[in-house]
Short mmCIF file of C-alpha atoms and ligand atoms in Angstrom, two decimals:
data_model
loop_
_atom_site.label_atom_id
_atom_site.label_comp_id
_atom_site.label_asym_id
_atom_site.label_seq_id
_atom_site.Cartn_x
_atom_site.Cartn_y
_atom_site.Cartn_z
CA UNK A 1 -57.32 29.05 60.46
CA UNK A 2 -57.38 25.69 58.64
CA UNK A 3 -56.63 22.85 61.05
CA UNK A 4 -55.25 20.49 58.43
CA UNK A 5 -52.25 20.84 56.19
CA UNK A 6 -51.69 19.09 52.90
CA UNK A 7 -48.33 18.92 51.16
CA UNK A 8 -48.12 17.45 47.66
CA UNK A 9 -45.15 17.25 45.31
CA UNK A 10 -44.39 16.33 41.71
CA UNK A 11 -40.96 15.22 40.54
CA UNK A 12 -38.74 18.08 39.45
CA UNK A 13 -38.29 17.99 35.70
CA UNK A 14 -35.17 17.98 33.56
CA UNK A 15 -35.47 21.17 31.55
CA UNK A 16 -33.47 20.06 28.52
CA UNK A 17 -36.57 20.33 26.34
CA UNK A 18 -40.08 21.73 26.68
CA UNK A 19 -42.71 19.71 28.56
CA UNK A 20 -44.79 17.06 26.82
CA UNK A 21 -48.13 15.64 27.88
CA UNK A 22 -46.46 12.92 30.00
CA UNK A 23 -44.89 15.60 32.18
CA UNK A 24 -48.10 17.62 32.21
CA UNK A 25 -49.96 14.54 33.43
CA UNK A 26 -48.11 14.48 36.79
CA UNK A 27 -48.65 18.20 37.30
CA UNK A 28 -52.35 18.09 36.41
CA UNK A 29 -52.96 15.15 38.75
CA UNK A 30 -51.14 16.93 41.58
CA UNK A 31 -53.10 20.08 40.85
CA UNK A 32 -56.41 18.20 41.16
CA UNK A 33 -55.45 16.93 44.59
CA UNK A 34 -54.15 20.35 45.68
CA UNK A 35 -57.34 22.09 44.57
CA UNK A 36 -59.53 19.45 46.19
CA UNK A 37 -57.78 19.95 49.51
CA UNK A 38 -58.18 23.71 49.18
CA UNK A 39 -61.86 23.12 48.50
CA UNK A 40 -62.00 21.23 51.81
CA UNK A 41 -60.41 24.21 53.53
CA UNK A 42 -56.97 22.63 54.14
CA UNK A 43 -53.78 24.66 54.19
CA UNK A 44 -52.13 23.38 51.00
CA UNK A 45 -48.56 23.51 49.74
CA UNK A 46 -48.05 22.21 46.22
CA UNK A 47 -44.47 22.01 44.99
CA UNK A 48 -43.00 21.43 41.57
CA UNK A 49 -39.77 22.58 39.98
CA UNK A 50 -36.77 21.89 37.78
CA UNK A 51 -33.89 19.44 38.11
CA UNK A 52 -31.04 21.54 36.83
CA UNK A 53 -27.78 19.93 37.97
CA UNK A 54 -28.01 17.38 35.22
CA UNK A 55 -25.68 16.57 32.35
CA UNK A 56 -28.68 16.38 30.02
CA UNK A 57 -29.21 20.10 30.49
CA UNK A 58 -25.58 20.84 29.61
CA UNK A 59 -25.78 18.82 26.41
CA UNK A 60 -29.04 20.54 25.45
CA UNK A 61 -27.59 24.00 26.16
CA UNK A 62 -24.56 23.25 24.00
CA UNK A 63 -26.74 21.95 21.17
CA UNK A 64 -28.83 25.10 21.38
CA UNK A 65 -25.66 27.21 21.16
CA UNK A 66 -25.63 28.61 24.70
CA UNK A 67 -22.33 29.37 26.39
CA UNK A 68 -23.92 30.76 29.52
CA UNK A 69 -25.42 27.84 31.40
CA UNK A 70 -27.16 30.04 33.99
CA UNK A 71 -28.92 31.93 31.24
CA UNK A 72 -30.01 28.72 29.53
CA UNK A 73 -31.38 27.26 32.77
CA UNK A 74 -33.22 30.46 33.69
CA UNK A 75 -34.89 30.53 30.27
CA UNK A 76 -35.81 26.86 30.41
CA UNK A 77 -37.13 26.99 33.98
CA UNK A 78 -39.36 29.88 32.90
CA UNK A 79 -40.58 27.85 29.90
CA UNK A 80 -41.71 25.09 32.27
CA UNK A 81 -43.33 27.41 34.81
CA UNK A 82 -45.15 29.18 31.96
CA UNK A 83 -46.37 25.85 30.62
CA UNK A 84 -47.79 25.06 34.06
CA UNK A 85 -49.44 28.50 34.17
CA UNK A 86 -50.98 27.74 30.79
CA UNK A 87 -52.40 24.52 32.18
CA UNK A 88 -53.82 26.30 35.23
CA UNK A 89 -51.47 24.49 37.60
CA UNK A 90 -51.74 26.16 41.00
CA UNK A 91 -48.31 25.28 42.41
CA UNK A 92 -47.37 27.19 45.56
CA UNK A 93 -43.71 27.37 44.56
CA UNK A 94 -41.30 26.30 41.84
CA UNK A 95 -37.97 25.10 43.16
CA UNK A 96 -34.87 25.17 40.97
CA UNK A 97 -31.95 23.04 42.13
CA UNK A 98 -29.45 25.71 41.09
CA UNK A 99 -30.98 28.15 43.57
CA UNK A 100 -29.01 29.16 46.63
CA UNK A 101 -31.86 28.12 48.97
CA UNK A 102 -31.64 24.59 47.58
CA UNK A 103 -27.88 24.41 47.90
CA UNK A 104 -28.10 25.55 51.54
CA UNK A 105 -30.61 22.81 52.33
CA UNK A 106 -28.55 20.15 50.53
CA UNK A 107 -25.53 21.12 52.64
CA UNK A 108 -27.52 20.97 55.83
CA UNK A 109 -28.86 17.54 54.88
CA UNK A 110 -25.47 16.22 53.77
CA UNK A 111 -23.89 17.41 56.98
CA UNK A 112 -26.39 15.49 59.10
CA UNK A 113 -25.89 12.28 57.13
CA UNK A 114 -22.13 12.69 57.21
CA UNK A 115 -22.10 13.34 60.97
CA UNK A 116 -24.14 10.18 61.40
CA UNK A 117 -21.22 8.32 59.81
CA UNK A 118 -23.14 7.32 56.71
CA UNK A 119 -20.78 8.81 54.12
CA UNK A 120 -17.51 7.10 53.20
CA UNK A 121 -14.92 7.18 50.42
CA UNK A 122 -14.64 4.27 48.04
CA UNK A 123 -14.03 3.34 44.45
CA UNK A 124 -16.96 3.21 42.09
CA UNK A 125 -16.52 0.77 39.26
CA UNK A 126 -19.50 0.31 37.08
CA UNK A 127 -21.95 1.78 34.64
CA UNK A 128 -23.72 5.10 34.37
CA UNK A 129 -26.68 5.92 32.13
CA UNK A 130 -26.76 9.59 31.19
CA UNK A 131 -30.42 9.28 30.17
CA UNK A 132 -31.46 8.05 33.64
CA UNK A 133 -28.75 10.10 35.34
CA UNK A 134 -28.19 6.96 37.37
CA UNK A 135 -25.64 4.31 38.22
CA UNK A 136 -26.80 0.99 36.83
CA UNK A 137 -25.82 -2.59 37.58
CA UNK A 138 -24.88 -5.29 35.09
CA UNK A 139 -28.16 -7.09 35.73
CA UNK A 140 -30.12 -3.99 34.62
CA UNK A 141 -28.47 -3.92 31.21
CA UNK A 142 -29.88 -5.21 27.94
CA UNK A 143 -27.85 -6.79 25.17
CA UNK A 144 -24.57 -6.36 27.03
CA UNK A 145 -24.33 -2.62 27.58
CA UNK A 146 -27.66 -0.97 26.73
CA UNK A 147 -29.80 0.88 29.27
CA UNK A 148 -33.20 -0.89 29.26
CA UNK A 149 -35.07 2.43 29.35
CA UNK A 150 -33.05 4.55 26.92
CA UNK A 151 -31.75 1.68 24.76
CA UNK A 152 -28.42 3.51 24.57
CA UNK A 153 -24.95 2.29 25.64
CA UNK A 154 -24.09 3.12 29.24
CA UNK A 155 -20.78 4.74 30.25
CA UNK A 156 -18.21 2.63 32.07
CA UNK A 157 -16.83 4.50 35.04
CA UNK A 158 -14.06 3.86 37.52
CA UNK A 159 -13.34 6.63 39.96
CA UNK A 160 -12.90 7.47 43.59
CA UNK A 161 -16.25 8.63 44.93
CA UNK A 162 -18.11 9.13 48.17
CA UNK A 163 -20.71 6.58 49.12
CA UNK A 164 -23.88 6.74 51.17
CA UNK A 165 -24.40 3.70 53.44
CA UNK A 166 -27.89 3.06 52.09
CA UNK A 167 -27.72 -0.65 52.87
CA UNK A 168 -27.67 0.21 56.58
CA UNK A 169 -31.32 1.26 56.17
CA UNK A 170 -32.38 -1.66 54.00
CA UNK A 171 -34.25 -3.55 56.72
CA UNK A 172 -35.77 -0.41 58.19
CA UNK A 173 -37.11 0.67 54.77
CA UNK A 174 -38.52 -2.82 54.16
CA UNK A 175 -40.14 -2.80 57.61
CA UNK A 176 -41.65 0.63 56.91
CA UNK A 177 -43.14 -0.59 53.64
CA UNK A 178 -44.53 -3.66 55.38
CA UNK A 179 -46.02 -1.67 58.27
CA UNK A 180 -47.48 1.09 56.10
CA UNK A 181 -49.48 -0.48 53.28
CA UNK A 182 -50.36 2.98 51.97
CA UNK A 183 -46.75 4.10 51.62
CA UNK A 184 -46.38 2.77 48.07
CA UNK A 185 -49.39 3.18 45.83
CA UNK A 186 -50.86 1.66 43.75
CA UNK A 187 -50.33 -1.60 45.64
CA UNK A 188 -49.35 -3.32 42.40
CA UNK A 189 -46.04 -1.40 42.49
CA UNK A 190 -45.13 -2.43 46.02
CA UNK A 191 -43.81 -5.87 45.11
CA UNK A 192 -41.52 -4.46 42.44
CA UNK A 193 -39.96 -2.07 44.97
CA UNK A 194 -39.66 -4.70 47.69
CA UNK A 195 -37.91 -7.11 45.29
CA UNK A 196 -35.57 -4.36 44.17
CA UNK A 197 -34.64 -3.51 47.75
CA UNK A 198 -34.13 -7.17 48.67
CA UNK A 199 -32.02 -8.01 45.60
CA UNK A 200 -30.20 -4.84 44.60
CA UNK A 201 -30.24 -2.19 47.30
CA UNK A 202 -26.59 -1.60 48.14
CA UNK A 203 -24.57 1.40 49.25
CA UNK A 204 -24.71 4.04 46.58
CA UNK A 205 -22.13 6.36 45.15
CA UNK A 206 -23.36 9.88 45.79
CA UNK A 207 -20.69 11.91 44.11
CA UNK A 208 -18.87 12.15 40.81
CA UNK A 209 -15.56 13.82 40.11
CA UNK A 210 -16.00 17.17 38.35
CA UNK A 211 -13.67 15.82 35.65
CA UNK A 212 -16.49 13.53 34.49
CA UNK A 213 -19.56 15.24 35.92
CA UNK A 214 -19.71 18.60 34.21
CA UNK A 215 -22.08 20.18 36.70
CA UNK A 216 -23.55 19.80 40.15
CA UNK A 217 -23.36 21.05 43.69
CA UNK A 218 -19.80 20.65 45.05
CA UNK A 219 -19.52 18.11 47.84
CA UNK A 220 -18.81 20.10 51.02
CA UNK A 221 -16.13 17.67 52.21
CA UNK A 222 -14.41 17.47 48.81
CA UNK A 223 -15.17 20.30 46.38
CA UNK A 224 -13.56 18.40 43.51
CA UNK A 225 -16.58 16.15 43.55
CA UNK A 226 -20.16 17.00 42.56
CA UNK A 227 -23.09 15.62 44.51
CA UNK A 228 -24.83 12.91 42.48
CA UNK A 229 -27.85 14.47 40.83
CA UNK A 230 -30.47 12.16 42.39
CA UNK A 231 -29.14 12.69 45.92
CA UNK A 232 -29.31 16.44 45.26
CA UNK A 233 -32.66 16.36 43.43
CA UNK A 234 -34.61 14.37 46.03
CA UNK A 235 -33.76 16.96 48.66
CA UNK A 236 -35.81 19.52 46.67
CA UNK A 237 -38.89 18.18 48.45
CA UNK A 238 -37.44 19.64 51.65
CA UNK A 239 -35.71 22.77 50.36
CA UNK A 240 -38.83 23.78 48.41
CA UNK A 241 -40.61 24.25 51.73
CA UNK A 242 -37.78 26.06 53.40
CA UNK A 243 -35.49 23.33 54.79
CA UNK A 244 -32.13 25.00 55.40
CA UNK A 245 -33.64 28.49 55.13
CA UNK A 246 -35.45 30.66 57.61
CA UNK A 247 -39.02 29.64 56.93
CA UNK A 248 -41.75 28.05 59.02
CA UNK A 249 -43.09 26.13 56.07
CA UNK A 250 -40.84 23.14 56.61
CA UNK A 251 -42.10 22.60 60.16
CA UNK A 252 -45.67 23.14 58.97
CA UNK A 253 -45.70 20.89 55.93
CA UNK A 254 -43.15 18.07 56.26
CA UNK A 255 -43.73 15.11 55.98
CA UNK A 256 -45.45 15.32 52.61
CA UNK A 257 -48.89 13.76 52.34
CA UNK A 258 -48.44 12.61 48.75
CA UNK A 259 -45.46 12.50 46.46
CA UNK A 260 -46.58 11.84 42.90
CA UNK A 261 -44.09 10.25 40.54
CA UNK A 262 -44.06 8.35 37.26
CA UNK A 263 -43.53 4.60 37.48
CA UNK A 264 -40.00 4.90 36.05
CA UNK A 265 -38.69 6.70 39.12
CA UNK A 266 -40.49 4.87 41.91
CA UNK A 267 -37.35 3.08 43.11
CA UNK A 268 -35.55 6.34 43.76
CA UNK A 269 -38.55 7.54 45.76
CA UNK A 270 -39.34 4.36 47.68
CA UNK A 271 -35.85 2.99 48.34
CA UNK A 272 -33.13 5.65 48.16
CA UNK A 273 -35.28 8.56 49.40
CA UNK A 274 -36.58 6.83 52.56
CA UNK A 275 -33.06 5.64 53.37
CA UNK A 276 -31.77 9.21 52.99
CA UNK A 277 -34.53 10.58 55.22
CA UNK A 278 -33.88 7.95 57.87
CA UNK A 279 -30.19 8.82 57.83
CA UNK A 280 -31.03 12.49 58.32
CA UNK A 281 -33.49 11.63 61.10
CA UNK A 282 -36.50 12.98 59.21
CA UNK A 283 -39.95 11.41 58.95
CA UNK A 284 -40.95 9.70 55.72
CA UNK A 285 -43.70 10.94 53.40
CA UNK A 286 -47.10 9.41 54.00
CA UNK A 287 -47.54 8.13 50.47
CA UNK A 288 -45.66 7.83 47.19
CA UNK A 289 -48.03 7.30 44.29
CA UNK A 290 -46.66 6.15 40.92
CA UNK A 291 -48.75 6.78 37.85
CA UNK A 292 -48.39 5.01 34.54
CA UNK A 293 -47.01 6.14 31.20
CA UNK A 294 -48.72 7.73 28.24
CA UNK A 295 -48.01 6.44 24.79
CA UNK A 296 -49.08 8.31 21.65
CA UNK A 297 -51.10 6.25 19.22
CA UNK A 298 -49.40 3.24 20.78
CA UNK A 299 -45.80 4.59 20.58
CA UNK A 300 -43.53 5.62 23.46
CA UNK A 301 -43.17 9.42 23.63
CA UNK A 302 -39.66 10.12 22.41
CA UNK A 303 -37.53 12.80 20.88
CA UNK A 304 -36.27 10.49 18.17
CA UNK A 305 -39.81 9.58 17.08
CA UNK A 306 -40.65 13.29 17.22
CA UNK A 307 -44.12 12.43 18.53
CA UNK A 308 -44.11 14.53 21.71
CA UNK A 309 -47.29 16.57 22.07
CA UNK A 310 -46.94 20.03 23.53
CA UNK A 311 -49.65 20.38 26.19
CA UNK A 312 -49.72 24.15 25.82
CA UNK A 313 -50.47 23.93 22.09
CA UNK A 314 -53.07 21.28 22.79
CA UNK A 315 -54.79 23.68 25.20
CA UNK A 316 -54.84 26.42 22.58
CA UNK A 317 -56.76 24.12 20.23
CA UNK A 318 -59.06 22.28 22.62
CA UNK A 319 -59.14 24.38 25.79
CA UNK A 320 -57.30 23.84 29.07
CA UNK A 321 -60.14 22.03 30.79
CA UNK A 322 -60.61 19.65 27.87
CA UNK A 323 -56.96 18.63 28.09
CA UNK A 324 -57.05 18.27 31.86
CA UNK A 325 -60.30 16.30 31.68
CA UNK A 326 -59.15 14.02 28.90
CA UNK A 327 -55.77 13.07 30.38
CA UNK A 328 -57.34 12.18 33.71
CA UNK A 329 -60.50 10.52 32.44
CA UNK A 330 -59.01 8.47 29.64
CA UNK A 331 -56.78 6.15 31.67
CA UNK A 332 -56.99 4.69 35.11
CA UNK A 333 -54.64 6.66 37.34
CA UNK A 334 -51.73 4.34 38.07
CA UNK A 335 -51.94 2.37 34.83
CA UNK A 336 -50.47 2.97 31.38
CA UNK A 337 -52.62 4.35 28.60
CA UNK A 338 -52.66 5.75 25.12
CA UNK A 339 -53.26 9.27 23.89
CA UNK A 340 -55.08 9.66 20.61
CA UNK A 341 -56.66 12.70 19.00
CA UNK A 342 -59.66 10.60 17.93
CA UNK A 343 -60.38 9.65 21.53
CA UNK A 344 -59.90 13.24 22.64
CA UNK A 345 -62.48 14.45 20.11
CA UNK A 346 -64.89 11.62 20.99
CA UNK A 347 -64.74 12.47 24.66
CA UNK A 348 -65.12 16.16 23.90
CA UNK A 349 -68.35 15.50 22.02
CA UNK A 350 -69.87 12.88 24.29
CA UNK A 351 -68.75 13.87 27.81
CA UNK A 352 -68.17 17.60 27.55
CA UNK A 353 -70.38 19.10 24.81
CA UNK A 354 -73.27 16.63 25.13
CA UNK A 355 -72.63 15.82 28.80
CA UNK A 356 -71.95 18.69 31.16
CA UNK A 357 -72.39 21.37 28.46
CA UNK A 358 -75.82 20.22 27.42
CA UNK A 359 -77.05 19.61 30.97
CA UNK A 360 -75.99 23.11 32.02
CA UNK A 361 -77.62 24.68 29.02
CA UNK A 362 -80.91 22.77 29.55
CA UNK A 363 -81.15 23.75 33.21
CA UNK A 364 -80.27 27.40 32.64
CA UNK A 365 -82.56 27.78 29.62
CA UNK A 366 -85.48 26.52 31.72
CA UNK A 367 -84.44 28.63 34.70
CA UNK A 368 -84.52 31.76 32.58
CA UNK A 369 -88.16 31.15 31.64
CA UNK A 370 -89.44 32.12 35.08
CA UNK A 371 -87.17 34.09 37.43
CA UNK A 372 -86.13 31.62 40.09
CA UNK A 373 -86.17 34.26 42.77
CA UNK A 374 -89.93 34.52 42.25
CA UNK A 375 -90.47 30.79 42.79
CA UNK A 376 -91.74 29.36 46.04
CA UNK A 377 -90.59 25.80 46.45
CA UNK A 378 -91.93 23.17 48.84
CA UNK A 379 -90.13 20.28 50.42
CA UNK A 380 -91.04 17.07 48.60
CA UNK A 381 -90.00 13.43 48.60
CA UNK A 382 -87.74 14.14 45.63
CA UNK A 383 -85.85 16.60 47.74
CA UNK A 384 -84.86 13.89 50.15
CA UNK A 385 -83.94 11.50 47.36
CA UNK A 386 -81.79 13.97 45.52
CA UNK A 387 -80.20 15.17 48.75
CA UNK A 388 -79.17 11.59 49.51
CA UNK A 389 -77.96 11.12 45.93
CA UNK A 390 -75.73 14.21 46.20
CA UNK A 391 -74.45 13.33 49.66
CA UNK A 392 -73.57 9.83 48.51
CA UNK A 393 -71.87 11.29 45.43
CA UNK A 394 -69.70 13.52 47.62
CA UNK A 395 -68.71 10.51 49.73
CA UNK A 396 -67.73 8.46 46.68
CA UNK A 397 -65.97 11.50 45.25
CA UNK A 398 -63.97 12.07 48.44
CA UNK A 399 -62.98 8.45 48.83
CA UNK A 400 -61.91 8.30 45.16
CA UNK A 401 -59.68 11.33 45.70
CA UNK A 402 -58.34 10.03 48.99
CA UNK A 403 -57.15 6.94 47.15
CA UNK A 404 -55.96 8.91 44.08
CA UNK A 405 -58.57 7.21 41.86
CA UNK A 406 -58.87 10.37 39.81
CA UNK A 407 -60.85 8.76 37.00
CA UNK A 408 -63.41 7.42 39.52
CA UNK A 409 -63.78 10.90 40.95
CA UNK A 410 -64.70 12.20 37.50
CA UNK A 411 -67.13 9.33 36.84
CA UNK A 412 -69.01 10.25 40.02
CA UNK A 413 -69.62 13.76 38.73
CA UNK A 414 -70.93 12.43 35.44
CA UNK A 415 -73.32 10.17 37.37
CA UNK A 416 -74.82 13.29 38.95
CA UNK A 417 -75.13 14.85 35.50
CA UNK A 418 -76.88 11.74 34.14
CA UNK A 419 -79.19 11.81 37.15
CA UNK A 420 -80.05 15.42 36.31
CA UNK A 421 -80.69 14.62 32.65
CA UNK A 422 -83.04 11.78 33.60
CA UNK A 423 -84.83 13.97 36.10
CA UNK A 424 -85.50 16.53 33.38
CA UNK A 425 -86.85 13.82 31.05
CA UNK A 426 -89.10 12.36 33.74
CA UNK A 427 -90.48 15.62 35.07
CA UNK A 428 -90.77 17.57 31.80
CA UNK A 429 -90.41 20.98 33.45
CA UNK A 430 -91.29 22.73 30.16
CA UNK A 431 -94.82 21.32 30.57
CA UNK A 432 -94.97 22.09 34.30
CA UNK A 433 -94.48 25.83 33.74
CA UNK A 434 -98.15 26.22 32.86
CA UNK A 435 -99.66 23.05 34.34
CA UNK A 436 -98.19 23.06 37.83
CA UNK A 437 -96.09 26.11 38.72
CA UNK A 438 -95.32 24.84 42.24
CA UNK A 439 -93.98 21.58 40.88
CA UNK A 440 -92.02 23.56 38.28
CA UNK A 441 -90.48 25.58 41.10
CA UNK A 442 -89.53 22.42 43.01
CA UNK A 443 -88.01 20.84 39.94
CA UNK A 444 -85.95 23.89 39.06
CA UNK A 445 -84.70 24.46 42.59
CA UNK A 446 -83.51 20.84 42.69
CA UNK A 447 -81.88 20.97 39.28
CA UNK A 448 -80.09 24.21 40.08
CA UNK A 449 -78.87 22.71 43.33
CA UNK A 450 -77.55 19.65 41.49
CA UNK A 451 -75.80 21.94 39.00
CA UNK A 452 -74.31 23.93 41.87
CA UNK A 453 -72.84 20.73 43.32
CA UNK A 454 -71.56 19.71 39.90
CA UNK A 455 -69.82 23.09 39.63
CA UNK A 456 -67.98 22.46 42.90
CA UNK A 457 -67.16 18.87 41.98
CA UNK A 458 -65.57 19.83 38.66
CA UNK A 459 -63.48 22.59 40.22
CA UNK A 460 -60.38 20.48 41.01
CA UNK A 461 -59.98 19.10 37.49
CA UNK A 462 -61.76 21.77 35.40
CA UNK A 463 -61.23 25.03 37.28
CA UNK A 464 -62.15 27.32 34.36
CA UNK A 465 -65.42 25.48 33.81
CA UNK A 466 -66.21 25.80 37.51
CA UNK A 467 -65.57 29.54 37.31
CA UNK A 468 -67.86 29.86 34.28
CA UNK A 469 -70.56 27.89 36.08
CA UNK A 470 -70.23 30.05 39.18
CA UNK A 471 -70.70 33.13 37.05
CA UNK A 472 -73.78 31.63 35.38
CA UNK A 473 -75.19 30.50 38.73
CA UNK A 474 -74.32 33.88 40.22
CA UNK A 475 -72.40 32.43 43.14
CA UNK A 476 -69.13 33.77 44.36
CA UNK A 477 -66.11 31.58 43.77
CA UNK A 478 -65.01 30.07 47.07
CA UNK A 479 -61.56 31.57 46.75
CA UNK A 480 -63.14 34.99 46.97
CA UNK A 481 -65.60 34.20 49.74
CA UNK A 482 -63.60 31.62 51.71
CA UNK A 483 -66.89 29.81 52.24
CA UNK A 484 -65.82 26.61 50.58
CA UNK A 485 -67.78 24.38 52.93
CA UNK A 486 -70.98 25.91 51.57
CA UNK A 487 -70.13 24.59 48.17
CA UNK A 488 -70.43 21.02 49.35
CA UNK A 489 -73.44 21.42 51.65
CA UNK A 490 -76.97 20.64 50.50
CA UNK A 491 -78.54 24.11 50.34
CA UNK A 492 -81.43 24.13 47.83
CA UNK A 493 -82.55 27.63 46.98
CA UNK A 494 -79.03 29.10 47.12
CA UNK A 495 -79.08 29.85 43.42
CA UNK A 496 -81.47 32.78 43.05
CA UNK A 497 -80.32 34.61 39.99
CA UNK A 498 -78.94 32.29 37.32
CA UNK A 499 -78.38 33.36 33.74
CA UNK A 500 -77.39 31.39 30.72
CA UNK A 501 -73.96 32.47 29.57
CA UNK A 502 -71.59 31.29 26.89
CA UNK A 503 -71.73 27.62 25.94
CA UNK A 504 -69.28 25.66 28.09
CA UNK A 505 -68.10 23.35 25.31
CA UNK A 506 -69.15 24.63 21.87
CA UNK A 507 -68.86 22.32 18.84
CA UNK A 508 -65.27 21.73 17.72
CA UNK A 509 -64.30 23.44 14.49
CA UNK A 510 -62.69 20.89 12.10
N1 MSP B 601 -35.55 14.78 37.19
C1 MSP B 601 -36.09 13.50 37.42
C2 MSP B 601 -36.97 13.49 38.65
C3 MSP B 601 -36.32 13.93 39.92
S1 MSP B 601 -37.45 14.00 41.24
C4 MSP B 601 -36.51 14.19 42.59
C5 MSP B 601 -36.92 13.06 36.21
N2 MSP B 601 -37.30 14.03 35.39
S2 MSP B 601 -38.09 13.82 34.02
O1 MSP B 601 -38.26 15.13 33.47
O2 MSP B 601 -37.41 12.87 33.20
O3 MSP B 601 -39.46 13.17 34.37
C6 MSP B 601 -40.36 13.79 35.23
C7 MSP B 601 -41.65 13.02 35.36
O4 MSP B 601 -42.32 12.91 34.11
C8 MSP B 601 -41.45 11.59 35.86
O5 MSP B 601 -42.40 11.34 36.88
C9 MSP B 601 -41.76 10.75 34.66
O6 MSP B 601 -42.28 9.53 35.05
C10 MSP B 601 -42.82 11.61 33.97
N3 MSP B 601 -42.98 11.23 32.58
C11 MSP B 601 -42.07 11.33 31.57
N4 MSP B 601 -42.61 10.77 30.44
C12 MSP B 601 -43.85 10.31 30.70
C13 MSP B 601 -44.88 9.71 29.93
N5 MSP B 601 -44.73 9.41 28.66
N6 MSP B 601 -46.08 9.46 30.56
C14 MSP B 601 -46.30 9.78 31.86
N7 MSP B 601 -45.34 10.34 32.60
C15 MSP B 601 -44.09 10.57 32.08
O7 MSP B 601 -37.17 11.88 36.07
#
């Protein structure tokens, strides 16, 4: 039985459209961390899902001509789950906020907070942005009444609502952030959150009258009101692992190890969410990591610009692993970056076709010349050097992943590949075949061992490529053997029966 658990979440997505590469980015990053922890043998739960109690979804359903909201949501939720399947996202579950299990958990949570005395009735007078699905203050607005994110006029609202006494937890949340430097990552985001809490964190309206909110979970203490979509949505992180239902998963996996979010929603996750958890007497997640935003050829991804790129279509053209690799390698995780097809093609050629593809093909072509199982290798100085190189690479790799430096993790693998390429150049194994068969054997055993480690290292971000490599190296995938630790141990000579298969990254047509 694994002795460590690892729980990772993505935000739940509004399903009013199909996913674009910005959404896919969060899921791919979470998938890399989930797969890495599985590789280490941890018991992993990886949750994603759909945020369905949102007015955006209603508007989209009406525009698409649906009269049956349930039908529309079911279709859309399936579109998103299928997109994640197409991107090889290995989520353990997909929570929908219109599911009964979610509603049950929201009620349980609300009841606790209410019993604590943290819910009261008041009058909300202010602004609401339908794009953000959030109440906004005057100081947030641009040019009088425009939401700074959606650049659209906000709604003015005055109604009797229920409030959550968030301000009661203001100092406790600030103290938690101060005491736990890892709680908000990257560190550059911490100041922004702290300033927000200090200057703007007040009690928050957590319901809207059904007259104005067209959907939502009815408030248990006043069914004429719907629970505010963010209060409802954040609780998915608990209900998705069984909170409020009969399941052991909640006890096993909460608190989450990492909650990945985009930078636009960090305040909800690092101010409101911790206050809610404190009110319900639940522990806080270990870390909230906010990644940056993708632009496309320099422009914001937006419906009106019509520039959204469908990640599933992109995979059909370039391959799933190319897309996963490119999105993670191209920009530093945590910072903003640009997506361009030219850069994608450049990276395909240089890093994938000429990098890992070429290295694999060189090693396996040489290995096929003399059956490796007939080779007798000796221990040599090079063995020790390469063993240290690989062990160091695993350490750098692990620490990059532990700090969510996903691009650094990838760079480490490519350093091993470059090492292998240089080793081939220096040792010229094609000459050794005749001149020094023992040295040829040593060289090949080392190169195959390096390739075996590369195959394990690429698994979290390029799972299909890892599978192809495992087939070519004739080693069982760890999922089938459950011997994952062997993948990261230095075991020269493990690969006995390699065969060159299909090219990993053939030249692009076009
Ligand atoms: N439903 C809320 C989240 C509730 S979580 C309790 C939401 N949904 S969303 O569909 O609008 O966004 C989901 C995620 O996609 C967010 O993390 C957001 O930051 C991310 N992205 C949306 N556009 C993006 C880019 N252009 N680039 C990178 N990530 C982007 O917010």
